[in-house]
Amino acid sequence: MSQTASLTTVKPTVHARSRRRFTIGKIIVFAFFGLLLVTQLYPLLWLLIYSLKTNEEILSGNFFALPEIWQWSNYKAAVEGGNYWKYLSNSAFVTSITMVSVIFLASLAAFAISRFRWKYGQFVLVLFLLGMMIPLQATLLPLMLIFKNIDILNTHLSLILPYVAFQTPIAVFILSGFMRTVPQEIEESAIVDGAGVFRIFGSIVLPISIPPIMTVLILAFINIWNEYILAATFISSEKLKTLPFGVYSFVSQYSVNYGAIGAFLVLGALPVVIIYFLLAEKITKGMVAGAIKG
């Protein structure tokens, strides 16, 4: 009886300890993710509140205070005074053409590097990876001279070409890593059925590579959408400027409309946030696709 009683008293104690440990572990995990959520969302919330304040409230230094009167007129000023729609259309045009070009070139290069049996495949991949190490600032003067000589300076083409060049290396790296995981038997079966190289690429490899392609698209979109250095260097025409230039519409010699600047920044970041949340699941799948298949 005494042994049975001792066993019955030990079991609840063990279960209680396991529950306590599990609860403490859950609290730590939730606290960590809560802290991560706050640090990620706070800048966006702060910018949203900032965009609804007056200049006096912004310059008062009380960053955490809510505006006394919500200044929705700042958004009207951002759209009308910052040429928002014109700059938005220019950014959308440049970004979309760049992303299509990057996917087309990078997918072909990745397919050749990962699926063809040729001795220079790894060397070509290394060349692409070296392109990731070139600082953007080091290319400004040579590119300006080249574009001036071929008469494409101050055109959207002068932005699209370097954007494609800087986004293609990382795209080739991601896509080639995934395409290596595609089973060779699929291509062999297609060859037996009479499929050529381009049909294998377009009908088999490319559809399978949709997850990493979505990852490449969103990375390129984020990098290009708010890019300013190249745009400020190669574009001077008002009708060709992209979205980041709209901020300077609210800065004059004697005054600055900080609320309108905040509203313009919110409107500029809105497409990135929407697209990211819409494609978040596909981006995650694309980042781990190669590891899962391998």
One Martini backbone bead per residue (centre of mass of N, CA, C, O) as a GRO file, in nm:
protein
  294
    1MET     BB    1   0.057   0.063  -0.020
    2SER     BB    2   0.290   0.263   0.005
    3GLN     BB    3   0.390   0.245  -0.292
    4THR     BB    4   0.124   0.331  -0.425
    5ALA     BB    5   0.102   0.605  -0.289
    6SER     BB    6   0.372   0.723  -0.394
    7LEU     BB    7   0.302   0.704  -0.695
    8THR     BB    8   0.045   0.889  -0.684
    9THR     BB    9   0.216   1.140  -0.584
   10VAL     BB   10   0.426   1.164  -0.822
   11LYS     BB   11   0.262   1.201  -1.083
   12PRO     BB   12   0.137   1.486  -1.037
   13THR     BB   13   0.411   1.626  -1.006
   14VAL     BB   14   0.517   1.571  -1.291
   15HIS     BB   15   0.282   1.705  -1.444
   16ALA     BB   16   0.312   1.984  -1.317
   17ARG     BB   17   0.597   2.039  -1.421
   18SER     BB   18   0.540   2.006  -1.723
   19ARG     BB   19   0.329   2.232  -1.734
   20ARG     BB   20   0.512   2.457  -1.631
   21ARG     BB   21   0.723   2.438  -1.853
   22PHE     BB   22   0.531   2.478  -2.092
   23THR     BB   23   0.430   2.755  -2.002
   24ILE     BB   24   0.702   2.901  -1.996
   25GLY     BB   25   0.774   2.846  -2.290
   26LYS     BB   26   0.529   2.993  -2.412
   27ILE     BB   27   0.586   3.269  -2.291
   28ILE     BB   28   0.859   3.313  -2.427
   29VAL     BB   29   0.763   3.289  -2.718
   30PHE     BB   30   0.541   3.510  -2.709
   31ALA     BB   31   0.734   3.737  -2.621
   32PHE     BB   32   0.918   3.729  -2.865
   33PHE     BB   33   0.698   3.771  -3.087
   34GLY     BB   34   0.591   4.033  -2.965
   35LEU     BB   35   0.853   4.195  -2.993
   36LEU     BB   36   0.880   4.155  -3.298
   37LEU     BB   37   0.610   4.287  -3.376
   38VAL     BB   38   0.665   4.566  -3.257
   39THR     BB   39   0.932   4.632  -3.416
   40GLN     BB   40   0.783   4.609  -3.700
   41LEU     BB   41   0.515   4.797  -3.652
   42TYR     BB   42   0.598   5.067  -3.527
   43PRO     BB   43   0.704   5.233  -3.771
   44LEU     BB   44   0.428   5.232  -3.918
   45LEU     BB   45   0.259   5.362  -3.694
   46TRP     BB   46   0.430   5.615  -3.662
   47LEU     BB   47   0.396   5.715  -3.955
   48LEU     BB   48   0.089   5.738  -3.946
   49ILE     BB   49   0.077   5.947  -3.715
   50TYR     BB   50   0.266   6.155  -3.844
   51SER     BB   51   0.072   6.207  -4.101
   52LEU     BB   52  -0.162   6.336  -3.877
   53LYS     BB   53   0.005   6.592  -3.826
   54THR     BB   54   0.133   6.874  -3.735
   55ASN     BB   55   0.406   7.066  -3.723
   56GLU     BB   56   0.386   7.133  -3.419
   57GLU     BB   57   0.361   6.837  -3.316
   58ILE     BB   58   0.625   6.733  -3.440
   59LEU     BB   59   0.822   6.967  -3.310
   60SER     BB   60   0.767   6.901  -2.999
   61GLY     BB   61   0.875   6.579  -2.945
   62ASN     BB   62   0.605   6.403  -2.920
   63PHE     BB   63   0.599   6.089  -3.052
   64PHE     BB   64   0.350   5.933  -2.879
   65ALA     BB   65   0.142   6.127  -2.960
   66LEU     BB   66  -0.160   6.207  -3.045
   67PRO     BB   67  -0.354   6.374  -3.238
   68GLU     BB   68  -0.587   6.613  -3.190
   69ILE     BB   69  -0.611   6.641  -3.512
   70TRP     BB   70  -0.686   6.477  -3.788
   71GLN     BB   71  -0.475   6.514  -4.084
   72TRP     BB   72  -0.613   6.436  -4.384
   73SER     BB   73  -0.493   6.668  -4.563
   74ASN     BB   74  -0.211   6.545  -4.609
   75TYR     BB   75  -0.304   6.346  -4.835
   76LYS     BB   76  -0.399   6.555  -5.033
   77ALA     BB   77  -0.124   6.698  -5.054
   78ALA     BB   78   0.036   6.448  -5.150
   79VAL     BB   79  -0.121   6.400  -5.417
   80GLU     BB   80  -0.113   6.694  -5.536
   81GLY     BB   81   0.185   6.812  -5.455
   82GLY     BB   82   0.354   6.520  -5.530
   83ASN     BB   83   0.278   6.371  -5.790
   84TYR     BB   84   0.181   6.076  -5.733
   85TRP     BB   85   0.065   5.947  -5.997
   86LYS     BB   86   0.308   5.996  -6.176
   87TYR     BB   87   0.525   5.854  -6.001
   88LEU     BB   88   0.377   5.584  -5.979
   89SER     BB   89   0.376   5.512  -6.282
   90ASN     BB   90   0.682   5.517  -6.318
   91SER     BB   91   0.749   5.299  -6.107
   92ALA     BB   92   0.571   5.075  -6.228
   93PHE     BB   93   0.710   5.060  -6.502
   94VAL     BB   94   1.003   5.006  -6.416
   95THR     BB   95   0.949   4.761  -6.230
   96SER     BB   96   0.803   4.570  -6.429
   97ILE     BB   97   1.022   4.555  -6.649
   98THR     BB   98   1.245   4.453  -6.463
   99MET     BB   99   1.114   4.190  -6.358
  100VAL     BB  100   1.072   4.053  -6.631
  101SER     BB  101   1.372   4.058  -6.716
  102VAL     BB  102   1.489   3.903  -6.477
  103ILE     BB  103   1.329   3.640  -6.512
  104PHE     BB  104   1.414   3.574  -6.799
  105LEU     BB  105   1.727   3.575  -6.762
  106ALA     BB  106   1.761   3.407  -6.497
  107SER     BB  107   1.616   3.146  -6.587
  108LEU     BB  108   1.802   3.079  -6.824
  109ALA     BB  109   2.068   3.078  -6.668
  110ALA     BB  110   1.988   2.870  -6.450
  111PHE     BB  111   1.925   2.639  -6.646
  112ALA     BB  112   2.209   2.619  -6.772
  113ILE     BB  113   2.371   2.575  -6.505
  114SER     BB  114   2.191   2.329  -6.371
  115ARG     BB  115   2.121   2.130  -6.646
  116PHE     BB  116   2.382   2.152  -6.782
  117ARG     BB  117   2.670   1.976  -6.925
  118TRP     BB  118   2.925   2.197  -6.833
  119LYS     BB  119   3.240   2.322  -6.735
  120TYR     BB  120   3.129   2.646  -6.703
  121GLY     BB  121   2.900   2.669  -6.492
  122GLN     BB  122   3.045   2.757  -6.224
  123PHE     BB  123   3.188   3.003  -6.343
  124VAL     BB  124   2.932   3.161  -6.418
  125LEU     BB  125   2.817   3.170  -6.132
  126VAL     BB  126   3.052   3.331  -6.011
  127LEU     BB  127   3.010   3.582  -6.184
  128PHE     BB  128   2.733   3.648  -6.066
  129LEU     BB  129   2.828   3.669  -5.768
  130LEU     BB  130   3.022   3.908  -5.820
  131GLY     BB  131   2.788   4.110  -5.886
  132MET     BB  132   2.700   4.133  -5.575
  133MET     BB  133   2.983   4.298  -5.489
  134ILE     BB  134   2.905   4.549  -5.639
  135PRO     BB  135   2.891   4.870  -5.591
  136LEU     BB  136   2.677   5.109  -5.689
  137GLN     BB  137   2.858   5.370  -5.663
  138ALA     BB  138   3.089   5.266  -5.867
  139THR     BB  139   2.881   5.301  -6.136
  140LEU     BB  140   2.790   5.591  -6.193
  141LEU     BB  141   3.004   5.721  -6.382
  142PRO     BB  142   3.023   5.508  -6.609
  143LEU     BB  143   2.718   5.507  -6.675
  144MET     BB  144   2.691   5.803  -6.751
  145LEU     BB  145   2.886   5.796  -6.990
  146ILE     BB  146   2.748   5.574  -7.151
  147PHE     BB  147   2.461   5.701  -7.171
  148LYS     BB  148   2.556   5.958  -7.311
  149ASN     BB  149   2.681   5.822  -7.568
  150ILE     BB  150   2.392   5.655  -7.628
  151ASP     BB  151   2.141   5.838  -7.561
  152ILE     BB  152   1.983   5.750  -7.247
  153LEU     BB  153   1.975   5.984  -7.086
  154ASN     BB  154   1.688   6.060  -6.932
  155THR     BB  155   1.564   5.766  -6.908
  156HIS     BB  156   1.419   5.467  -6.829
  157LEU     BB  157   1.653   5.292  -6.942
  158SER     BB  158   1.872   5.402  -6.733
  159LEU     BB  159   1.728   5.224  -6.506
  160ILE     BB  160   1.668   4.937  -6.609
  161LEU     BB  161   1.951   4.829  -6.669
  162PRO     BB  162   2.079   4.843  -6.379
  163TYR     BB  163   1.857   4.688  -6.235
  164VAL     BB  164   1.897   4.423  -6.384
  165ALA     BB  165   2.199   4.386  -6.316
  166PHE     BB  166   2.155   4.385  -5.990
  167GLN     BB  167   1.918   4.149  -5.982
  168THR     BB  168   2.024   3.891  -6.134
  169PRO     BB  169   2.226   3.740  -5.947
  170ILE     BB  170   2.025   3.658  -5.716
  171ALA     BB  171   1.832   3.513  -5.907
  172VAL     BB  172   2.027   3.295  -6.005
  173PHE     BB  173   2.093   3.177  -5.730
  174ILE     BB  174   1.804   3.086  -5.653
  175LEU     BB  175   1.719   2.925  -5.914
  176SER     BB  176   1.959   2.726  -5.933
  177GLY     BB  177   1.915   2.592  -5.656
  178PHE     BB  178   1.636   2.476  -5.736
  179MET     BB  179   1.689   2.331  -6.016
  180ARG     BB  180   1.875   2.107  -5.892
  181THR     BB  181   1.615   1.954  -5.751
  182VAL     BB  182   1.525   1.855  -6.011
  183PRO     BB  183   1.452   1.578  -6.155
  184GLN     BB  184   1.599   1.414  -6.421
  185GLU     BB  185   1.361   1.223  -6.514
  186ILE     BB  186   1.174   1.437  -6.634
  187GLU     BB  187   1.352   1.510  -6.878
  188GLU     BB  188   1.389   1.228  -6.994
  189SER     BB  189   1.089   1.183  -7.058
  190ALA     BB  190   1.060   1.429  -7.248
  191ILE     BB  191   1.273   1.339  -7.455
  192VAL     BB  192   1.131   1.075  -7.537
  193ASP     BB  193   0.870   1.252  -7.635
  194GLY     BB  194   1.027   1.507  -7.802
  195ALA     BB  195   1.146   1.723  -7.632
  196GLY     BB  196   1.288   2.017  -7.602
  197VAL     BB  197   1.451   2.256  -7.437
  198PHE     BB  198   1.227   2.481  -7.438
  199ARG     BB  199   0.998   2.293  -7.349
  200ILE     BB  200   1.118   2.207  -7.081
  201PHE     BB  201   1.139   2.491  -6.967
  202GLY     BB  202   0.833   2.593  -7.016
  203SER     BB  203   0.668   2.311  -6.913
  204ILE     BB  204   0.848   2.228  -6.647
  205VAL     BB  205   1.056   2.411  -6.492
  206LEU     BB  206   0.901   2.681  -6.465
  207PRO     BB  207   0.644   2.586  -6.307
  208ILE     BB  208   0.809   2.465  -6.065
  209SER     BB  209   0.953   2.770  -6.013
  210ILE     BB  210   0.745   2.965  -5.879
  211PRO     BB  211   0.834   3.016  -5.585
  212PRO     BB  212   1.118   3.149  -5.647
  213ILE     BB  213   1.004   3.364  -5.836
  214MET     BB  214   0.842   3.516  -5.619
  215THR     BB  215   1.087   3.590  -5.454
  216VAL     BB  216   1.232   3.755  -5.670
  217LEU     BB  217   1.010   3.962  -5.718
  218ILE     BB  218   0.994   4.086  -5.429
  219LEU     BB  219   1.290   4.168  -5.406
  220ALA     BB  220   1.294   4.352  -5.654
  221PHE     BB  221   1.066   4.540  -5.570
  222ILE     BB  222   1.191   4.650  -5.308
  223ASN     BB  223   1.464   4.756  -5.436
  224ILE     BB  224   1.324   4.950  -5.660
  225TRP     BB  225   1.091   5.131  -5.552
  226ASN     BB  226   1.304   5.310  -5.343
  227GLU     BB  227   1.506   5.401  -5.538
  228TYR     BB  228   1.748   5.689  -5.569
  229ILE     BB  229   2.037   5.718  -5.681
  230LEU     BB  230   1.994   5.652  -5.982
  231ALA     BB  231   1.754   5.842  -6.029
  232ALA     BB  232   1.912   6.108  -5.950
  233THR     BB  233   2.139   6.071  -6.174
  234PHE     BB  234   1.958   5.998  -6.457
  235ILE     BB  235   1.716   6.193  -6.360
  236SER     BB  236   1.555   6.524  -6.457
  237SER     BB  237   1.280   6.482  -6.548
  238GLU     BB  238   0.968   6.530  -6.426
  239LYS     BB  239   0.805   6.304  -6.601
  240LEU     BB  240   1.032   6.059  -6.501
  241LYS     BB  241   0.995   6.042  -6.216
  242THR     BB  242   0.991   5.890  -5.914
  243LEU     BB  243   0.860   5.847  -5.603
  244PRO     BB  244   1.096   5.964  -5.413
  245PHE     BB  245   1.067   6.268  -5.527
  246GLY     BB  246   0.802   6.368  -5.376
  247VAL     BB  247   0.924   6.475  -5.106
  248TYR     BB  248   1.049   6.750  -5.235
  249SER     BB  249   0.770   6.905  -5.270
  250PHE     BB  250   0.775   6.989  -4.934
  251VAL     BB  251   1.047   7.153  -4.993
  252SER     BB  252   1.164   7.461  -4.902
  253GLN     BB  253   1.345   7.735  -4.813
  254TYR     BB  254   1.133   7.807  -4.544
  255SER     BB  255   0.976   7.521  -4.561
  256VAL     BB  256   0.807   7.226  -4.404
  257ASN     BB  257   0.589   6.947  -4.476
  258TYR     BB  258   0.575   6.688  -4.267
  259GLY     BB  259   0.295   6.559  -4.298
  260ALA     BB  260   0.311   6.518  -4.610
  261ILE     BB  261   0.558   6.341  -4.604
  262GLY     BB  262   0.432   6.113  -4.439
  263ALA     BB  263   0.200   6.056  -4.638
  264PHE     BB  264   0.381   5.987  -4.880
  265LEU     BB  265   0.525   5.747  -4.744
  266VAL     BB  266   0.274   5.577  -4.702
  267LEU     BB  267   0.189   5.562  -5.004
  268GLY     BB  268   0.463   5.435  -5.097
  269ALA     BB  269   0.447   5.174  -4.898
  270LEU     BB  270   0.175   5.034  -4.959
  271PRO     BB  271   0.240   4.842  -5.202
  272VAL     BB  272   0.450   4.672  -5.051
  273VAL     BB  273   0.270   4.568  -4.821
  274ILE     BB  274   0.048   4.437  -4.991
  275ILE     BB  275   0.225   4.242  -5.160
  276TYR     BB  276   0.355   4.094  -4.925
  277PHE     BB  277   0.092   3.980  -4.791
  278LEU     BB  278  -0.013   3.832  -5.049
  279LEU     BB  279   0.295   3.674  -5.086
  280ALA     BB  280   0.407   3.538  -4.823
  281GLU     BB  281   0.368   3.233  -4.874
  282LYS     BB  282   0.533   3.217  -5.139
  283ILE     BB  283   0.798   3.321  -5.023
  284THR     BB  284   0.843   3.097  -4.816
  285LYS     BB  285   0.844   2.864  -5.019
  286GLY     BB  286   1.084   2.972  -5.191
  287MET     BB  287   1.307   2.970  -4.962
  288VAL     BB  288   1.248   2.634  -4.898
  289ALA     BB  289   1.228   2.453  -5.153
  290GLY     BB  290   1.514   2.334  -5.189
  291ALA     BB  291   1.532   2.195  -4.909
  292ILE     BB  292   1.285   2.010  -4.933
  293LYS     BB  293   1.363   1.863  -5.201
  294GLY     BB  294   1.656   1.777  -5.094
   0.00000   0.00000   0.00000
